[in-house]
PDB file of C-alpha atoms in Angstrom:
ATOM      1  CA  ASP A   1      93.973 -12.600 121.766  1.00 54.00           C
ATOM      2  CA  LEU A   2      90.194 -11.341 121.116  1.00 43.00           C
ATOM      3  CA  ASN A   3      90.269  -8.122 121.770  1.00 49.00           C
ATOM      4  CA  ALA A   4      93.193  -7.333 119.074  1.00 49.00           C
ATOM      5  CA  PHE A   5      90.870  -9.287 116.618  1.00 44.00           C
ATOM      6  CA  SER A   6      88.081  -6.789 117.319  1.00 48.00           C
ATOM      7  CA  PHE A   7      90.361  -4.070 117.201  1.00 48.00           C
ATOM      8  CA  PHE A   8      91.410  -4.848 113.538  1.00 48.00           C
ATOM      9  CA  PHE A   9      88.801  -6.982 111.988  1.00 46.00           C
ATOM     10  CA  LEU A  10      85.390  -5.493 113.595  1.00 46.00           C
ATOM     11  CA  PRO A  11      85.495  -2.391 111.699  1.00 51.00           C
ATOM     12  CA  SER A  12      86.200  -3.735 108.514  1.00 53.00           C
ATOM     13  CA  PHE A  13      83.504  -6.304 108.699  1.00 46.00           C
ATOM     14  CA  SER A  14      81.203  -3.372 109.898  1.00 53.00           C
ATOM     15  CA  PHE A  15      82.376  -1.653 106.685  1.00 47.00           C
ATOM     16  CA  LEU A  16      81.354  -4.366 104.162  1.00 45.00           C
ATOM     17  CA  PHE A  17      77.732  -5.071 106.094  1.00 46.00           C
ATOM     18  CA  PHE A  18      77.048  -1.128 105.641  1.00 46.00           C
ATOM     19  CA  LEU A  19      77.634  -1.455 101.831  1.00 45.00           C
ATOM     20  CA  HIS A  20      75.850  -4.476 101.455  1.00 48.00           C
ATOM     21  CA  SER A  21      72.675  -3.514 103.278  1.00 48.00           C
ATOM     22  CA  SER A  22      72.488   0.313 101.779  1.00 48.00           C
ATOM     23  CA  LEU A  23      72.992  -0.067  98.273  1.00 44.00           C
ATOM     24  CA  ASP A  24      69.921  -1.465  96.565  1.00 46.00           C
ATOM     25  CA  CYS A  25      72.093  -2.206  93.287  1.00 42.00           C
ATOM     26  CA  TRP A  26      75.425  -1.264  91.433  1.00 41.00           C
ATOM     27  CA  CYS A  27      74.949  -2.456  87.586  1.00 40.00           C
ATOM     28  CA  VAL A  28      78.236  -0.868  85.952  1.00 42.00           C
ATOM     29  CA  SER A  29      78.572  -1.979  82.538  1.00 45.00           C
ATOM     30  CA  PHE A  30      82.329  -1.344  81.355  1.00 41.00           C
ATOM     31  CA  HIS A  31      81.154  -1.610  77.704  1.00 45.00           C
ATOM     32  CA  SER A  32      78.649   1.033  77.582  1.00 48.00           C
ATOM     33  CA  LEU A  33      80.890   3.342  79.296  1.00 43.00           C
ATOM     34  CA  ARG A  34      83.459   3.251  76.826  1.00 47.00           C
ATOM     35  CA  LYS A  35      81.212   3.269  74.007  1.00 46.00           C
ATOM     36  CA  ARG A  36      79.255   6.383  75.683  1.00 48.00           C
ATOM     37  CA  PHE A  37      82.400   8.030  76.001  1.00 45.00           C
ATOM     38  CA  ALA A  38      84.533   7.445  72.743  1.00 47.00           C
ATOM     39  CA  PRO A  39      85.221   9.796  70.167  1.00 48.00           C
ATOM     40  CA  MET A  40      83.297  11.095  67.862  1.00 49.00           C
ATOM     41  CA  SER A  41      83.712   9.979  64.186  1.00 55.00           C
ATOM     42  CA  GLY A  42      82.690  10.706  60.941  1.00 61.00           C
ATOM     43  CA  PRO A  43      80.265   8.278  58.768  1.00 67.00           C
ATOM     44  CA  SER A  44      82.387   5.255  58.013  1.00 77.00           C
ATOM     45  CA  LYS A  45      83.390   4.122  54.849  1.00 85.00           C
ATOM     46  CA  VAL A  46      81.990   2.035  52.144  1.00 95.00           C
ATOM     47  CA  VAL A  47      82.831  -0.547  49.898  1.00 96.00           C
ATOM     48  CA  LEU A  48      80.610  -1.789  47.165  1.00 97.00           C
ATOM     49  CA  LYS A  49      81.725  -4.751  44.799  1.00 97.00           C
ATOM     50  CA  LEU A  50      80.093  -4.350  41.447  1.00 97.00           C
ATOM     51  CA  LEU A  51      80.176  -7.028  38.584  1.00 94.00           C
ATOM     52  CA  VAL A  52      79.237  -6.904  34.994  1.00 93.00           C
ATOM     53  CA  VAL A  53      78.616 -10.425  33.570  1.00 92.00           C
ATOM     54  CA  GLY A  54      77.245 -11.572  29.874  1.00 91.00           C
ATOM     55  CA  GLU A  55      78.590 -12.930  26.829  1.00 90.00           C
ATOM     56  CA  VAL A  56      81.408 -11.941  25.007  1.00 87.00           C
ATOM     57  CA  ASP A  57      81.205  -8.809  22.983  1.00 89.00           C
ATOM     58  CA  VAL A  58      77.974  -7.076  24.468  1.00 93.00           C
ATOM     59  CA  GLY A  59      80.073  -4.267  25.469  1.00 91.00           C
ATOM     60  CA  LYS A  60      80.690  -5.059  29.262  1.00 91.00           C
ATOM     61  CA  THR A  61      84.096  -3.294  29.211  1.00 88.00           C
ATOM     62  CA  SER A  62      82.725  -0.242  27.513  1.00 91.00           C
ATOM     63  CA  LEU A  63      80.193   0.056  30.218  1.00 93.00           C
ATOM     64  CA  LEU A  64      82.637   0.086  32.641  1.00 93.00           C
ATOM     65  CA  LEU A  65      84.515   2.370  31.323  1.00 91.00           C
ATOM     66  CA  SER A  66      82.285   4.721  30.246  1.00 93.00           C
ATOM     67  CA  TYR A  67      81.128   5.113  33.800  1.00 95.00           C
ATOM     68  CA  ALA A  68      84.783   5.176  35.448  1.00 92.00           C
ATOM     69  CA  ASP A  69      86.195   7.642  33.178  1.00 89.00           C
ATOM     70  CA  PRO A  70      84.650  10.425  30.905  1.00 85.00           C
ATOM     71  CA  ASN A  71      87.619  10.407  28.807  1.00 86.00           C
ATOM     72  CA  SER A  72      87.670   7.127  27.641  1.00 84.00           C
ATOM     73  CA  ASP A  73      87.333   6.346  24.006  1.00 82.00           C
ATOM     74  CA  PRO A  74      83.745   4.018  23.368  1.00 79.00           C
ATOM     75  CA  HIS A  75      85.211   2.958  19.898  1.00 76.00           C
ATOM     76  CA  SER A  76      88.315   1.581  20.936  1.00 75.00           C
ATOM     77  CA  PRO A  77      88.078  -0.054  24.546  1.00 69.00           C
ATOM     78  CA  PRO A  78      90.844  -2.328  25.762  1.00 68.00           C
ATOM     79  CA  PRO A  79      90.692  -6.059  25.499  1.00 67.00           C
ATOM     80  CA  THR A  80      89.497  -8.247  28.648  1.00 65.00           C
ATOM     81  CA  ASN A  81      91.767 -10.844  29.702  1.00 64.00           C
ATOM     82  CA  GLY A  82      90.300 -12.803  32.709  1.00 60.00           C
ATOM     83  CA  VAL A  83      89.605  -9.910  35.132  1.00 65.00           C
ATOM     84  CA  ASP A  84      89.903  -6.409  35.032  1.00 78.00           C
ATOM     85  CA  VAL A  85      89.150  -4.250  38.294  1.00 86.00           C
ATOM     86  CA  LEU A  86      88.704  -0.348  38.275  1.00 91.00           C
ATOM     87  CA  SER A  87      87.785   1.621  41.118  1.00 94.00           C
ATOM     88  CA  VAL A  88      85.449   4.722  41.544  1.00 95.00           C
ATOM     89  CA  GLN A  89      85.218   7.283  44.771  1.00 96.00           C
ATOM     90  CA  THR A  90      81.420   8.533  44.779  1.00 95.00           C
ATOM     91  CA  THR A  91      79.322   9.161  47.824  1.00 94.00           C
ATOM     92  CA  ILE A  92      75.771   7.743  48.741  1.00 94.00           C
ATOM     93  CA  GLU A  93      73.634   9.658  51.423  1.00 92.00           C
ATOM     94  CA  ASN A  94      76.388  11.718  52.841  1.00 92.00           C
ATOM     95  CA  ARG A  95      79.118   8.610  52.964  1.00 94.00           C
ATOM     96  CA  PRO A  96      82.005   7.828  51.432  1.00 95.00           C
ATOM     97  CA  VAL A  97      82.047   5.083  48.472  1.00 96.00           C
ATOM     98  CA  THR A  98      84.323   3.023  46.977  1.00 97.00           C
ATOM     99  CA  VAL A  99      82.926   1.254  44.078  1.00 97.00           C
ATOM    100  CA  GLN A 100      84.629  -1.331  42.898  1.00 96.00           C
ATOM    101  CA  LEU A 101      84.083  -2.365  39.137  1.00 95.00           C
ATOM    102  CA  TRP A 102      84.898  -6.092  38.638  1.00 91.00           C
ATOM    103  CA  ASP A 103      84.846  -6.610  34.586  1.00 84.00           C
ATOM    104  CA  THR A 104      84.415 -10.545  33.999  1.00 71.00           C
ATOM    105  CA  ALA A 105      85.156 -11.922  30.531  1.00 57.00           C
ATOM    106  CA  GLY A 106      82.149 -13.226  28.593  1.00 50.00           C
ATOM    107  CA  GLN A 107      84.391 -16.265  26.995  1.00 56.00           C
ATOM    108  CA  GLU A 108      83.232 -19.983  28.529  1.00 52.00           C
ATOM    109  CA  ARG A 109      87.115 -20.552  28.785  1.00 55.00           C
ATOM    110  CA  PHE A 110      87.181 -17.805  31.660  1.00 60.00           C
ATOM    111  CA  ARG A 111      84.228 -19.022  33.965  1.00 60.00           C
ATOM    112  CA  VAL A 112      86.351 -21.228  35.799  1.00 62.00           C
ATOM    113  CA  ILE A 113      88.806 -18.012  36.502  1.00 67.00           C
ATOM    114  CA  THR A 114      85.593 -15.810  37.365  1.00 64.00           C
ATOM    115  CA  SER A 115      83.794 -17.901  39.367  1.00 73.00           C
ATOM    116  CA  SER A 116      85.569 -16.780  42.516  1.00 75.00           C
ATOM    117  CA  PHE A 117      84.953 -13.316  41.912  1.00 81.00           C
ATOM    118  CA  TYR A 118      81.105 -13.689  42.776  1.00 90.00           C
ATOM    119  CA  LYS A 119      81.616 -13.765  46.164  1.00 91.00           C
ATOM    120  CA  GLY A 120      81.203 -10.890  48.272  1.00 93.00           C
ATOM    121  CA  ALA A 121      79.699  -9.218  44.994  1.00 96.00           C
ATOM    122  CA  HIS A 122      76.799  -6.487  46.278  1.00 97.00           C
ATOM    123  CA  GLY A 123      75.904  -5.485  42.680  1.00 98.00           C
ATOM    124  CA  VAL A 124      75.518  -7.296  39.457  1.00 97.00           C
ATOM    125  CA  MET A 125      74.854  -6.095  35.985  1.00 97.00           C
ATOM    126  CA  LEU A 126      73.703  -8.566  33.498  1.00 97.00           C
ATOM    127  CA  ALA A 127      74.168  -7.338  29.923  1.00 96.00           C
ATOM    128  CA  TYR A 128      73.151  -8.169  26.508  1.00 97.00           C
ATOM    129  CA  ASP A 129      73.164  -6.567  23.800  1.00 97.00           C
ATOM    130  CA  THR A 130      70.368  -5.206  21.817  1.00 98.00           C
ATOM    131  CA  THR A 131      71.324  -6.069  18.421  1.00 98.00           C
ATOM    132  CA  SER A 132      72.176  -9.755  19.141  1.00 97.00           C
ATOM    133  CA  ARG A 133      69.336 -12.154  20.277  1.00 97.00           C
ATOM    134  CA  GLU A 134      71.566 -14.958  21.020  1.00 97.00           C
ATOM    135  CA  THR A 135      72.778 -12.574  24.112  1.00 96.00           C
ATOM    136  CA  LEU A 136      69.710 -12.411  25.923  1.00 98.00           C
ATOM    137  CA  ALA A 137      68.710 -16.032  26.592  1.00 97.00           C
ATOM    138  CA  PRO A 138      72.116 -16.879  28.491  1.00 95.00           C
ATOM    139  CA  LEU A 139      71.393 -14.395  30.851  1.00 96.00           C
ATOM    140  CA  LYS A 140      69.991 -17.201  33.120  1.00 96.00           C
ATOM    141  CA  GLY A 141      72.921 -19.085  33.123  1.00 94.00           C
ATOM    142  CA  TRP A 142      74.914 -15.857  34.525  1.00 93.00           C
ATOM    143  CA  ASP A 143      72.363 -15.160  37.056  1.00 96.00           C
ATOM    144  CA  ALA A 144      72.622 -19.133  37.919  1.00 95.00           C
ATOM    145  CA  ASP A 145      76.280 -18.407  38.611  1.00 91.00           C
ATOM    146  CA  VAL A 146      75.958 -15.427  41.007  1.00 93.00           C
ATOM    147  CA  ASP A 147      73.713 -17.189  42.585  1.00 94.00           C
ATOM    148  CA  ARG A 148      75.665 -20.477  42.973  1.00 92.00           C
ATOM    149  CA  TYR A 149      79.165 -18.925  43.977  1.00 91.00           C
ATOM    150  CA  HIS A 150      78.320 -16.106  45.529  1.00 93.00           C
ATOM    151  CA  GLY A 151      77.108 -17.487  48.920  1.00 87.00           C
ATOM    152  CA  ASN A 152      74.325 -15.013  49.951  1.00 93.00           C
ATOM    153  CA  PRO A 153      72.698 -14.288  46.641  1.00 92.00           C
ATOM    154  CA  SER A 154      69.780 -12.099  48.541  1.00 93.00           C
ATOM    155  CA  VAL A 155      71.800  -9.701  49.709  1.00 96.00           C
ATOM    156  CA  VAL A 156      73.043  -8.652  46.049  1.00 97.00           C
ATOM    157  CA  ALA A 157      71.448  -6.348  43.557  1.00 98.00           C
ATOM    158  CA  LYS A 158      70.503  -7.184  40.050  1.00 98.00           C
ATOM    159  CA  MET A 159      70.098  -5.426  36.852  1.00 98.00           C
ATOM    160  CA  VAL A 160      69.552  -6.556  33.070  1.00 98.00           C
ATOM    161  CA  VAL A 161      71.241  -4.138  30.903  1.00 98.00           C
ATOM    162  CA  GLY A 162      70.624  -3.840  27.451  1.00 98.00           C
ATOM    163  CA  THR A 163      73.707  -1.971  25.401  1.00 98.00           C
ATOM    164  CA  LYS A 164      74.327  -0.457  22.272  1.00 97.00           C
ATOM    165  CA  THR A 165      71.010   1.183  21.664  1.00 97.00           C
ATOM    166  CA  ASP A 166      72.838   3.521  19.691  1.00 96.00           C
ATOM    167  CA  LEU A 167      72.256   0.940  16.905  1.00 97.00           C
ATOM    168  CA  ALA A 168      68.719   1.478  16.561  1.00 96.00           C
ATOM    169  CA  ASP A 169      68.568   0.449  12.847  1.00 97.00           C
ATOM    170  CA  GLN A 170      70.653  -3.154  13.637  1.00 97.00           C
ATOM    171  CA  ARG A 171      67.874  -3.920  17.338  1.00 98.00           C
ATOM    172  CA  THR A 172      66.804  -7.435  17.414  1.00 98.00           C
ATOM    173  CA  VAL A 173      65.745  -7.401  21.101  1.00 98.00           C
ATOM    174  CA  PRO A 174      63.250  -5.153  21.688  1.00 98.00           C
ATOM    175  CA  ALA A 175      62.942  -3.054  25.184  1.00 98.00           C
ATOM    176  CA  GLU A 176      59.973  -5.809  26.103  1.00 98.00           C
ATOM    177  CA  ASP A 177      61.871  -8.625  25.783  1.00 98.00           C
ATOM    178  CA  GLY A 178      64.645  -7.471  27.902  1.00 98.00           C
ATOM    179  CA  GLN A 179      61.937  -6.190  30.469  1.00 98.00           C
ATOM    180  CA  ALA A 180      60.790  -9.931  30.418  1.00 98.00           C
ATOM    181  CA  MET A 181      64.126 -11.457  31.240  1.00 98.00           C
ATOM    182  CA  ALA A 182      64.748  -9.011  34.334  1.00 98.00           C
ATOM    183  CA  GLY A 183      61.289 -10.131  35.699  1.00 98.00           C
ATOM    184  CA  ALA A 184      61.892 -13.892  34.761  1.00 98.00           C
ATOM    185  CA  ILE A 185      65.266 -13.426  36.450  1.00 97.00           C
ATOM    186  CA  GLY A 186      63.607 -11.945  39.765  1.00 96.00           C
ATOM    187  CA  LYS A 187      61.060  -9.476  40.721  1.00 93.00           C
ATOM    188  CA  ASP A 188      63.353  -7.099  42.333  1.00 95.00           C
ATOM    189  CA  VAL A 189      65.629  -7.345  39.501  1.00 98.00           C
ATOM    190  CA  LEU A 190      66.085  -3.704  37.624  1.00 98.00           C
ATOM    191  CA  TYR A 191      66.214  -3.035  34.236  1.00 98.00           C
ATOM    192  CA  ALA A 192      68.105   0.012  31.635  1.00 98.00           C
ATOM    193  CA  GLU A 193      68.957   0.476  28.382  1.00 98.00           C
ATOM    194  CA  THR A 194      72.169   1.846  27.456  1.00 98.00           C
ATOM    195  CA  SER A 195      74.497   3.432  24.912  1.00 97.00           C
ATOM    196  CA  VAL A 196      78.201   4.073  25.618  1.00 95.00           C
ATOM    197  CA  PHE A 197      77.934   7.171  23.484  1.00 94.00           C
ATOM    198  CA  ALA A 198      75.018   8.558  25.615  1.00 94.00           C
ATOM    199  CA  ARG A 199      77.099   8.579  28.787  1.00 94.00           C
ATOM    200  CA  ASP A 200      74.157   9.888  30.810  1.00 96.00           C
ATOM    201  CA  SER A 201      72.472   6.508  29.997  1.00 97.00           C
ATOM    202  CA  VAL A 202      75.184   4.656  31.634  1.00 97.00           C
ATOM    203  CA  LEU A 203      75.736   6.885  34.846  1.00 97.00           C
ATOM    204  CA  VAL A 204      72.080   6.781  35.292  1.00 97.00           C
ATOM    205  CA  ALA A 205      71.980   3.421  35.478  1.00 98.00           C
ATOM    206  CA  PHE A 206      74.942   2.326  37.512  1.00 98.00           C
ATOM    207  CA  GLN A 207      73.249   5.227  40.059  1.00 97.00           C
ATOM    208  CA  ARG A 208      70.267   2.991  39.995  1.00 98.00           C
ATOM    209  CA  LEU A 209      72.535  -0.287  40.932  1.00 98.00           C
ATOM    210  CA  LEU A 210      74.301   1.085  43.424  1.00 97.00           C
ATOM    211  CA  ASP A 211      71.504   2.686  45.029  1.00 97.00           C
ATOM    212  CA  ALA A 212      69.690  -0.757  45.420  1.00 97.00           C
ATOM    213  CA  ALA A 213      73.112  -2.412  46.488  1.00 98.00           C
ATOM    214  CA  TYR A 214      73.756   0.339  48.988  1.00 97.00           C
ATOM    215  CA  ALA A 215      69.993  -0.348  50.433  1.00 96.00           C
ATOM    216  CA  LYS A 216      71.154  -3.880  51.144  1.00 96.00           C
ATOM    217  CA  TYR A 217      74.002  -3.186  52.331  1.00 96.00           C
ATOM    218  CA  LYS A 218      72.062  -0.731  55.145  1.00 95.00           C
ATOM    219  CA  VAL A 219      70.330  -3.818  55.878  1.00 94.00           C
ATOM    220  CA  GLU A 220      73.251  -6.024  56.334  1.00 92.00           C
ATOM    221  CA  GLU A 221      75.089  -3.110  58.271  1.00 90.00           C
ATOM    222  CA  GLU A 222      72.326  -3.024  60.682  1.00 90.00           C
ATOM    223  CA  LYS A 223      72.090  -6.730  61.284  1.00 89.00           C
ATOM    224  CA  ARG A 224      76.178  -7.202  61.794  1.00 86.00           C
ATOM    225  CA  LYS A 225      75.624  -3.670  64.048  1.00 87.00           C
ATOM    226  CA  LYS A 226      72.863  -5.300  66.452  1.00 87.00           C
ATOM    227  CA  ALA A 227      74.705  -8.934  66.525  1.00 84.00           C
ATOM    228  CA  ALA A 228      78.105  -6.695  67.743  1.00 82.00           C
ATOM    229  CA  GLU A 229      76.041  -4.634  70.091  1.00 82.00           C
ATOM    230  CA  GLU A 230      74.412  -7.838  71.604  1.00 79.00           C
ATOM    231  CA  SER A 231      77.582 -10.109  72.080  1.00 78.00           C
ATOM    232  CA  ALA A 232      79.289  -6.962  73.491  1.00 76.00           C
ATOM    233  CA  GLY A 233      76.476  -6.988  76.184  1.00 71.00           C
ATOM    234  CA  GLU A 234      76.587 -10.476  77.320  1.00 67.00           C
ATOM    235  CA  ALA A 235      80.604  -9.858  77.435  1.00 62.00           C
ATOM    236  CA  GLY A 236      80.661  -6.748  78.918  1.00 61.00           C
ATOM    237  CA  ASP A 237      81.838  -6.624  82.356  1.00 55.00           C
ATOM    238  CA  VAL A 238      78.878  -6.078  84.671  1.00 53.00           C
ATOM    239  CA  VAL A 239      79.215  -5.740  88.379  1.00 51.00           C
ATOM    240  CA  HIS A 240      76.118  -6.587  90.629  1.00 54.00           C
ATOM    241  CA  VAL A 241      75.715  -5.320  94.232  1.00 53.00           C
ATOM    242  CA  LYS A 242      72.305  -6.492  95.338  1.00 56.00           C
ATOM    243  CA  LYS A 243      70.628  -5.331  98.835  1.00 55.00           C
ATOM    244  CA  ALA A 244      71.015  -8.077 101.719  1.00 54.00           C
ATOM    245  CA  SER A 245      67.229  -9.629 101.823  1.00 54.00           C
ATOM    246  CA  SER A 246      66.110  -8.553 105.320  1.00 49.00           C
TER     247      SER A 246
END
């Protein structure tokens, strides 16, 4: 009957009306709460993929081994068949970084094999032999392969590297020509000269390329974070309780 209805249901209606009319707005984002109270963690690990490309016998493998292994013998680097991968652990801006070093063979018969490995690269060394002028001009072709197969070459740091500077009496490519090649490939392309018999020159060249690659990596990382936050904000569970209009 009416009295029973009033006894059981009117108090509930009154309570809901009180909530609806007295609160201005509740906006609770459970995604934000999870983010706020998530456990703190250290800096995330970074993996940077570096390629060394160029014509056969310019010293690509020697470059990589000199950087990766201080005990390597520059007189007798192992032959490269297809693609070899080395790994080096380092830190950049207090973040742990794994550097993957991909050694791509210069012979034309391996081009089909190595083309797929351009994808995902963060840095590329374009190596030529300072004692062999014919190894300089093909760098434009190697750079074209980077742009063609990578998918997003704007995120790749590049460096033109002259090798075998210890053979000064056999030099046929002056530094100015190597620098001009770097400029022709792109305004942001770095340039260095190295000798595996002066390991510091190799370390400095790799560090410069790594710093440039990491800078580009951070830009892309921030873009990914922003996109993820915006996507999570749109998909987050949000409850709105608006005040009833008077």
